Amino acid sequence: MKMPKRNRASVGLLAAFALLCLMGCNASPKASEGGGSETIADAQEKVEAPSVEDAKDVFMAAPKIETDGEGLIALGQCPQTDKHLKVVLVDDNTKAEIYYDGKLLQTVEGKEGALVAAGGDIPVRFMDANFDGLTDIFIGPGESRTYSTLLVWNSANEKFERIGTLGEPSLQGFMLEPGTKSVYEGGSASYCLFVVTRGAWDGGELKTKEKLFCVSDPSQYAANNVSDKFSLRDDSDGEEMATRLANELPGNWKNVVAIYGLE
C-alpha cells in the first residue's frame, strides 16, 4: 500500500530529530562545559607550544652582534647584559657565580687564584666565542689587563667550561671573525713587542694558525727574530712575510692592526 505524501514527510522529520538526539548524546561532555568546544587551532597551539628544553635552547642561543663592517667583532661590541644570564664575581674574584633567571646555575672557580685581576670595574660580556650558536661568557679585563677568563658553554655537559690559562697575555685582547670562524687574541709581551695570534677551535682548544709580531723599536728586531715592524708567521713560527706597512698584510690582518691601534 502506498503511503500518503503527508505521512512520508512526518516520518522524515521524526528520523532527522532522532539523529540529532543521537549526536547530542555521543558528544564529549567538555564540549558543553564552559560554553564552547575546543577548536582545531586550539589543539594545534597546545601541541606546538615549546617545551622546557626548547625554552632552554632559546636561552642558550648566542646574542646577535653586529660586526664593525670589516667582518670583525671586537670585545667592546659584545653585550654586557643577557636576557637570562647574570655573572657575579665573589671571594676576591676567585669564583664566578652564574645565574639563570635569578637561580644559581653554576659556580666556576679559579684553579690558580683569581679568575680576573682585582680592582676597578670588571666587565662581563656575552658572545659566541666558538661559533656554535650558543652563548659564551668573557670576564674581564679589569684594571690590570693580565687576567681575563673565557667560559664556553658545553651543551653535552650543560655547563660552562673555562678556556685558557690564568694570566695568559693573549686574553688581554679578544676579537672574533665569524666569516672564517677565527679568534684573534692579542697582548703586550714587552715594552716594544705586541703579539696577536689567529686561532681556530679544535675540540675544546684554540689552535694557533698564524701569529703577528709587531715590534715598534727597530733596534729590537734582531732580539725578536723579525726583519721589519710587522712579521707574520705560520703555526710553526716560520716567517711568512715582514713589512713596515700594515696595508700590505694579507686578509683581515690590516683591520686587526687598526683595531688594536698598532699602526
Short mmCIF file of N, CA and C in Angstrom, two decimals, residues 61-187:
data_model
loop_
_atom_site.label_atom_id
_atom_site.label_comp_id
_atom_site.label_asym_id
_atom_site.label_seq_id
_atom_site.Cartn_x
_atom_site.Cartn_y
_atom_site.Cartn_z
N ALA A 61 70.88 30.49 22.97
CA ALA A 61 71.25 31.00 21.65
C ALA A 61 72.11 32.25 21.81
N ALA A 62 73.19 32.34 21.05
CA ALA A 62 74.12 33.46 21.17
C ALA A 62 73.44 34.78 20.83
N PRO A 63 73.80 35.85 21.54
CA PRO A 63 73.21 37.16 21.22
C PRO A 63 73.65 37.64 19.85
N LYS A 64 72.77 38.38 19.19
CA LYS A 64 73.09 38.93 17.88
C LYS A 64 74.07 40.09 18.05
N ILE A 65 75.20 40.03 17.35
CA ILE A 65 76.23 41.08 17.44
C ILE A 65 76.57 41.54 16.04
N GLU A 66 76.52 42.84 15.83
CA GLU A 66 76.88 43.40 14.53
C GLU A 66 78.40 43.52 14.42
N THR A 67 78.92 43.20 13.24
CA THR A 67 80.36 43.36 13.02
C THR A 67 80.68 44.82 12.75
N ASP A 68 81.96 45.15 12.71
CA ASP A 68 82.38 46.54 12.50
C ASP A 68 82.39 46.94 11.03
N GLY A 69 81.85 46.10 10.17
CA GLY A 69 81.84 46.41 8.75
C GLY A 69 82.97 45.73 8.01
N GLU A 70 83.96 45.23 8.74
CA GLU A 70 85.08 44.52 8.15
C GLU A 70 85.02 43.03 8.48
N GLY A 71 83.89 42.62 9.06
CA GLY A 71 83.73 41.21 9.40
C GLY A 71 84.36 40.83 10.72
N LEU A 72 84.72 41.81 11.53
CA LEU A 72 85.35 41.55 12.83
C LEU A 72 84.45 42.03 13.96
N ILE A 73 84.45 41.27 15.06
CA ILE A 73 83.71 41.66 16.26
C ILE A 73 84.71 41.87 17.39
N ALA A 74 84.87 43.11 17.82
CA ALA A 74 85.78 43.42 18.92
C ALA A 74 85.06 43.15 20.25
N LEU A 75 85.84 42.95 21.29
CA LEU A 75 85.28 42.63 22.60
C LEU A 75 84.29 43.70 23.06
N GLY A 76 84.61 44.97 22.77
CA GLY A 76 83.74 46.07 23.20
C GLY A 76 82.38 46.08 22.54
N GLN A 77 82.22 45.36 21.43
CA GLN A 77 80.93 45.31 20.74
C GLN A 77 79.99 44.28 21.34
N CYS A 78 80.52 43.37 22.14
CA CYS A 78 79.70 42.30 22.72
C CYS A 78 78.90 42.84 23.90
N PRO A 79 77.63 42.44 24.04
CA PRO A 79 76.77 42.98 25.10
C PRO A 79 77.23 42.61 26.50
N GLN A 80 76.97 43.51 27.45
CA GLN A 80 77.33 43.27 28.85
C GLN A 80 76.13 42.76 29.66
N THR A 81 74.99 42.66 29.00
CA THR A 81 73.82 42.10 29.67
C THR A 81 73.22 41.01 28.80
N ASP A 82 72.52 40.09 29.45
CA ASP A 82 71.87 38.99 28.74
C ASP A 82 70.46 38.85 29.30
N LYS A 83 69.53 38.40 28.45
CA LYS A 83 68.13 38.29 28.86
C LYS A 83 67.96 37.37 30.05
N HIS A 84 68.76 36.34 30.15
CA HIS A 84 68.60 35.34 31.21
C HIS A 84 69.81 35.22 32.13
N LEU A 85 71.01 35.42 31.59
CA LEU A 85 72.24 35.16 32.35
C LEU A 85 72.72 36.37 33.13
N LYS A 86 73.28 36.08 34.29
CA LYS A 86 73.94 37.10 35.10
C LYS A 86 75.15 36.45 35.76
N VAL A 87 76.29 37.17 35.78
CA VAL A 87 77.52 36.64 36.36
C VAL A 87 77.95 37.55 37.51
N VAL A 88 78.21 36.94 38.67
CA VAL A 88 78.64 37.69 39.86
C VAL A 88 79.97 37.13 40.32
N LEU A 89 80.98 38.01 40.47
CA LEU A 89 82.29 37.59 40.97
C LEU A 89 82.31 37.70 42.49
N VAL A 90 82.77 36.63 43.16
CA VAL A 90 82.77 36.60 44.63
C VAL A 90 84.13 36.09 45.11
N ASP A 91 84.35 36.23 46.43
CA ASP A 91 85.57 35.74 47.09
C ASP A 91 86.83 36.25 46.41
N ASP A 92 86.94 37.59 46.33
CA ASP A 92 88.12 38.23 45.71
C ASP A 92 88.34 37.74 44.28
N ASN A 93 87.25 37.58 43.56
CA ASN A 93 87.29 37.20 42.14
C ASN A 93 87.82 35.79 41.90
N THR A 94 87.82 34.95 42.93
CA THR A 94 88.27 33.57 42.74
C THR A 94 87.13 32.68 42.25
N LYS A 95 85.90 33.18 42.34
CA LYS A 95 84.74 32.42 41.90
C LYS A 95 83.81 33.30 41.08
N ALA A 96 83.17 32.67 40.09
CA ALA A 96 82.13 33.34 39.31
C ALA A 96 80.83 32.57 39.48
N GLU A 97 79.83 33.23 40.03
CA GLU A 97 78.52 32.61 40.17
C GLU A 97 77.67 33.00 38.96
N ILE A 98 77.16 31.99 38.26
CA ILE A 98 76.38 32.22 37.05
C ILE A 98 74.92 31.92 37.35
N TYR A 99 74.07 32.92 37.16
CA TYR A 99 72.64 32.79 37.45
C TYR A 99 71.84 32.76 36.16
N TYR A 100 70.79 31.93 36.18
CA TYR A 100 69.86 31.86 35.06
C TYR A 100 68.47 32.21 35.60
N ASP A 101 67.93 33.35 35.15
CA ASP A 101 66.64 33.85 35.63
C ASP A 101 66.61 33.91 37.16
N GLY A 102 67.71 34.38 37.75
CA GLY A 102 67.77 34.57 39.19
C GLY A 102 68.14 33.34 40.00
N LYS A 103 68.22 32.18 39.36
CA LYS A 103 68.58 30.95 40.08
C LYS A 103 70.01 30.56 39.74
N LEU A 104 70.76 30.13 40.76
CA LEU A 104 72.16 29.76 40.56
C LEU A 104 72.25 28.56 39.62
N LEU A 105 72.91 28.77 38.50
CA LEU A 105 73.09 27.72 37.51
C LEU A 105 74.38 26.95 37.74
N GLN A 106 75.45 27.71 38.09
CA GLN A 106 76.77 27.08 38.20
C GLN A 106 77.74 28.04 38.90
N THR A 107 78.73 27.48 39.58
CA THR A 107 79.82 28.26 40.15
C THR A 107 81.13 27.79 39.52
N VAL A 108 81.86 28.73 38.95
CA VAL A 108 83.16 28.43 38.33
C VAL A 108 84.25 28.98 39.22
N GLU A 109 85.25 28.14 39.54
CA GLU A 109 86.33 28.56 40.42
C GLU A 109 87.64 28.66 39.67
N GLY A 110 88.49 29.62 40.09
CA GLY A 110 89.82 29.75 39.52
C GLY A 110 90.75 28.72 40.13
N LYS A 111 91.35 27.89 39.31
CA LYS A 111 92.22 26.84 39.81
C LYS A 111 93.55 27.39 40.33
N GLU A 112 93.94 28.56 39.82
CA GLU A 112 95.23 29.12 40.20
C GLU A 112 95.08 30.51 40.83
N GLY A 113 93.98 30.71 41.54
CA GLY A 113 93.76 32.01 42.16
C GLY A 113 92.57 32.70 41.54
N ALA A 114 92.73 34.00 41.27
CA ALA A 114 91.63 34.80 40.77
C ALA A 114 91.29 34.46 39.31
N LEU A 115 90.02 34.65 38.97
CA LEU A 115 89.60 34.49 37.59
C LEU A 115 90.00 35.72 36.77
N VAL A 116 89.98 36.87 37.42
CA VAL A 116 90.39 38.13 36.78
C VAL A 116 91.13 38.96 37.80
N ALA A 117 91.84 39.99 37.33
CA ALA A 117 92.61 40.84 38.24
C ALA A 117 91.68 41.68 39.10
N ALA A 118 92.10 41.92 40.33
CA ALA A 118 91.29 42.71 41.25
C ALA A 118 91.38 44.19 40.90
N GLY A 119 90.40 44.95 41.37
CA GLY A 119 90.43 46.40 41.21
C GLY A 119 89.67 46.88 39.98
N GLY A 120 88.96 48.00 40.15
CA GLY A 120 88.25 48.61 39.03
C GLY A 120 87.00 47.82 38.66
N ASP A 121 86.31 48.34 37.67
CA ASP A 121 85.12 47.64 37.17
C ASP A 121 85.55 46.50 36.26
N ILE A 122 85.06 45.32 36.53
CA ILE A 122 85.41 44.14 35.74
C ILE A 122 84.20 43.77 34.89
N PRO A 123 84.25 44.05 33.60
CA PRO A 123 83.08 43.78 32.75
C PRO A 123 82.89 42.31 32.46
N VAL A 124 81.66 41.94 32.24
CA VAL A 124 81.30 40.61 31.77
C VAL A 124 80.59 40.78 30.43
N ARG A 125 81.02 40.04 29.42
CA ARG A 125 80.42 40.18 28.09
C ARG A 125 79.94 38.82 27.60
N PHE A 126 78.90 38.87 26.77
CA PHE A 126 78.28 37.66 26.24
C PHE A 126 78.49 37.61 24.72
N MET A 127 78.87 36.42 24.22
CA MET A 127 79.23 36.27 22.81
C MET A 127 79.14 34.80 22.42
N ASP A 128 79.39 34.52 21.16
CA ASP A 128 79.54 33.14 20.69
C ASP A 128 81.00 32.98 20.30
N ALA A 129 81.84 32.62 21.26
CA ALA A 129 83.29 32.61 21.06
C ALA A 129 83.76 31.46 20.19
N ASN A 130 83.02 30.36 20.15
CA ASN A 130 83.47 29.19 19.37
C ASN A 130 82.54 28.88 18.19
N PHE A 131 81.65 29.82 17.87
CA PHE A 131 80.84 29.77 16.65
C PHE A 131 79.93 28.54 16.56
N ASP A 132 79.36 28.14 17.71
CA ASP A 132 78.44 27.01 17.70
C ASP A 132 76.99 27.46 17.89
N GLY A 133 76.77 28.79 17.91
CA GLY A 133 75.42 29.33 18.06
C GLY A 133 74.96 29.44 19.49
N LEU A 134 75.81 29.07 20.46
CA LEU A 134 75.44 29.10 21.87
C LEU A 134 76.19 30.21 22.60
N THR A 135 75.60 30.71 23.67
CA THR A 135 76.18 31.84 24.39
C THR A 135 77.37 31.42 25.24
N ASP A 136 78.46 32.20 25.13
CA ASP A 136 79.65 32.03 25.96
C ASP A 136 79.86 33.30 26.77
N ILE A 137 80.73 33.21 27.77
CA ILE A 137 80.94 34.33 28.70
C ILE A 137 82.41 34.73 28.73
N PHE A 138 82.68 36.03 28.60
CA PHE A 138 84.04 36.55 28.72
C PHE A 138 84.07 37.49 29.92
N ILE A 139 84.95 37.21 30.89
CA ILE A 139 85.07 38.03 32.10
C ILE A 139 86.36 38.83 32.04
N GLY A 140 86.26 40.15 32.14
CA GLY A 140 87.45 40.99 32.15
C GLY A 140 87.66 41.67 30.81
N PRO A 141 88.80 42.32 30.61
CA PRO A 141 89.83 42.52 31.64
C PRO A 141 89.45 43.64 32.60
N GLY A 142 90.06 43.60 33.78
CA GLY A 142 89.81 44.63 34.77
C GLY A 142 90.86 45.71 34.69
N GLU A 143 91.22 46.26 35.86
CA GLU A 143 92.19 47.35 35.94
C GLU A 143 93.55 46.90 35.40
N SER A 144 93.98 45.70 35.81
CA SER A 144 95.18 45.10 35.25
C SER A 144 94.74 44.21 34.11
N ARG A 145 95.34 44.37 32.94
CA ARG A 145 94.88 43.65 31.75
C ARG A 145 95.51 42.26 31.64
N THR A 146 96.10 41.79 32.73
CA THR A 146 96.75 40.47 32.70
C THR A 146 95.75 39.33 32.78
N TYR A 147 94.69 39.53 33.57
CA TYR A 147 93.79 38.42 33.86
C TYR A 147 92.44 38.59 33.15
N SER A 148 92.09 37.62 32.36
CA SER A 148 90.76 37.53 31.76
C SER A 148 90.40 36.05 31.68
N THR A 149 89.10 35.78 31.63
CA THR A 149 88.65 34.39 31.61
C THR A 149 87.56 34.21 30.56
N LEU A 150 87.68 33.17 29.77
CA LEU A 150 86.66 32.82 28.79
C LEU A 150 85.97 31.54 29.25
N LEU A 151 84.64 31.58 29.33
CA LEU A 151 83.84 30.41 29.71
C LEU A 151 82.98 30.02 28.52
N VAL A 152 83.20 28.84 27.99
CA VAL A 152 82.48 28.36 26.82
C VAL A 152 81.42 27.35 27.25
N TRP A 153 80.19 27.52 26.74
CA TRP A 153 79.10 26.63 27.10
C TRP A 153 79.27 25.28 26.41
N ASN A 154 79.29 24.22 27.21
CA ASN A 154 79.37 22.85 26.71
C ASN A 154 77.97 22.25 26.77
N SER A 155 77.33 22.13 25.60
CA SER A 155 75.94 21.66 25.57
C SER A 155 75.82 20.19 25.99
N ALA A 156 76.87 19.41 25.81
CA ALA A 156 76.82 18.00 26.20
C ALA A 156 76.78 17.86 27.72
N ASN A 157 77.60 18.67 28.42
CA ASN A 157 77.64 18.61 29.88
C ASN A 157 76.69 19.60 30.53
N GLU A 158 76.09 20.48 29.70
CA GLU A 158 75.20 21.54 30.18
C GLU A 158 75.85 22.37 31.28
N LYS A 159 77.06 22.83 30.99
CA LYS A 159 77.76 23.72 31.92
C LYS A 159 78.76 24.57 31.16
N PHE A 160 79.20 25.65 31.80
CA PHE A 160 80.24 26.49 31.23
C PHE A 160 81.60 25.94 31.63
N GLU A 161 82.52 25.88 30.66
CA GLU A 161 83.86 25.37 30.92
C GLU A 161 84.89 26.45 30.62
N ARG A 162 85.87 26.53 31.47
CA ARG A 162 86.89 27.56 31.34
C ARG A 162 87.90 27.21 30.25
N ILE A 163 88.20 28.18 29.39
CA ILE A 163 89.18 28.01 28.32
C ILE A 163 90.34 28.96 28.59
N GLY A 164 91.56 28.48 28.41
CA GLY A 164 92.73 29.35 28.60
C GLY A 164 93.33 29.18 29.98
N THR A 165 94.50 29.80 30.15
CA THR A 165 95.24 29.71 31.41
C THR A 165 95.27 31.06 32.08
N LEU A 166 95.17 31.05 33.41
CA LEU A 166 95.18 32.30 34.17
C LEU A 166 96.43 33.12 33.85
N GLY A 167 96.24 34.40 33.57
CA GLY A 167 97.37 35.28 33.31
C GLY A 167 97.92 35.17 31.90
N GLU A 168 97.25 34.42 31.03
CA GLU A 168 97.72 34.28 29.66
C GLU A 168 97.61 35.64 28.94
N PRO A 169 98.74 36.23 28.51
CA PRO A 169 98.68 37.57 27.93
C PRO A 169 97.76 37.69 26.73
N SER A 170 97.60 36.59 25.98
CA SER A 170 96.80 36.67 24.76
C SER A 170 95.33 36.95 25.04
N LEU A 171 94.89 36.75 26.28
CA LEU A 171 93.50 37.03 26.61
C LEU A 171 93.26 38.51 26.90
N GLN A 172 94.31 39.34 26.82
CA GLN A 172 94.10 40.77 27.04
C GLN A 172 93.19 41.35 25.97
N GLY A 173 93.42 40.93 24.73
CA GLY A 173 92.59 41.41 23.63
C GLY A 173 91.93 40.22 22.97
N PHE A 174 90.68 40.40 22.55
CA PHE A 174 89.92 39.27 22.03
C PHE A 174 89.03 39.78 20.91
N MET A 175 89.11 39.15 19.72
CA MET A 175 88.30 39.53 18.59
C MET A 175 87.80 38.30 17.85
N LEU A 176 86.62 38.40 17.29
CA LEU A 176 86.02 37.27 16.57
C LEU A 176 85.89 37.61 15.09
N GLU A 177 86.11 36.62 14.25
CA GLU A 177 85.89 36.77 12.80
C GLU A 177 84.97 35.63 12.36
N PRO A 178 83.64 35.85 12.43
CA PRO A 178 82.70 34.78 12.12
C PRO A 178 82.84 34.21 10.71
N GLY A 179 83.24 35.05 9.75
CA GLY A 179 83.35 34.60 8.37
C GLY A 179 84.30 33.44 8.18
N THR A 180 85.40 33.44 8.93
CA THR A 180 86.39 32.35 8.85
C THR A 180 86.42 31.52 10.13
N LYS A 181 85.51 31.83 11.06
CA LYS A 181 85.46 31.17 12.38
C LYS A 181 86.82 31.23 13.06
N SER A 182 87.41 32.44 13.02
CA SER A 182 88.72 32.66 13.64
C SER A 182 88.58 33.51 14.89
N VAL A 183 89.51 33.32 15.81
CA VAL A 183 89.58 34.11 17.03
C VAL A 183 90.95 34.78 17.07
N TYR A 184 90.96 36.09 17.28
CA TYR A 184 92.21 36.83 17.42
C TYR A 184 92.41 37.19 18.89
N GLU A 185 93.60 36.88 19.40
CA GLU A 185 93.94 37.22 20.79
C GLU A 185 95.24 38.00 20.76
N GLY A 186 95.29 39.11 21.50
CA GLY A 186 96.49 39.93 21.47
C GLY A 186 96.88 40.44 22.83
N GLY A 187 98.17 40.70 22.99
CA GLY A 187 98.67 41.24 24.25
C GLY A 187 100.10 41.71 24.13
#
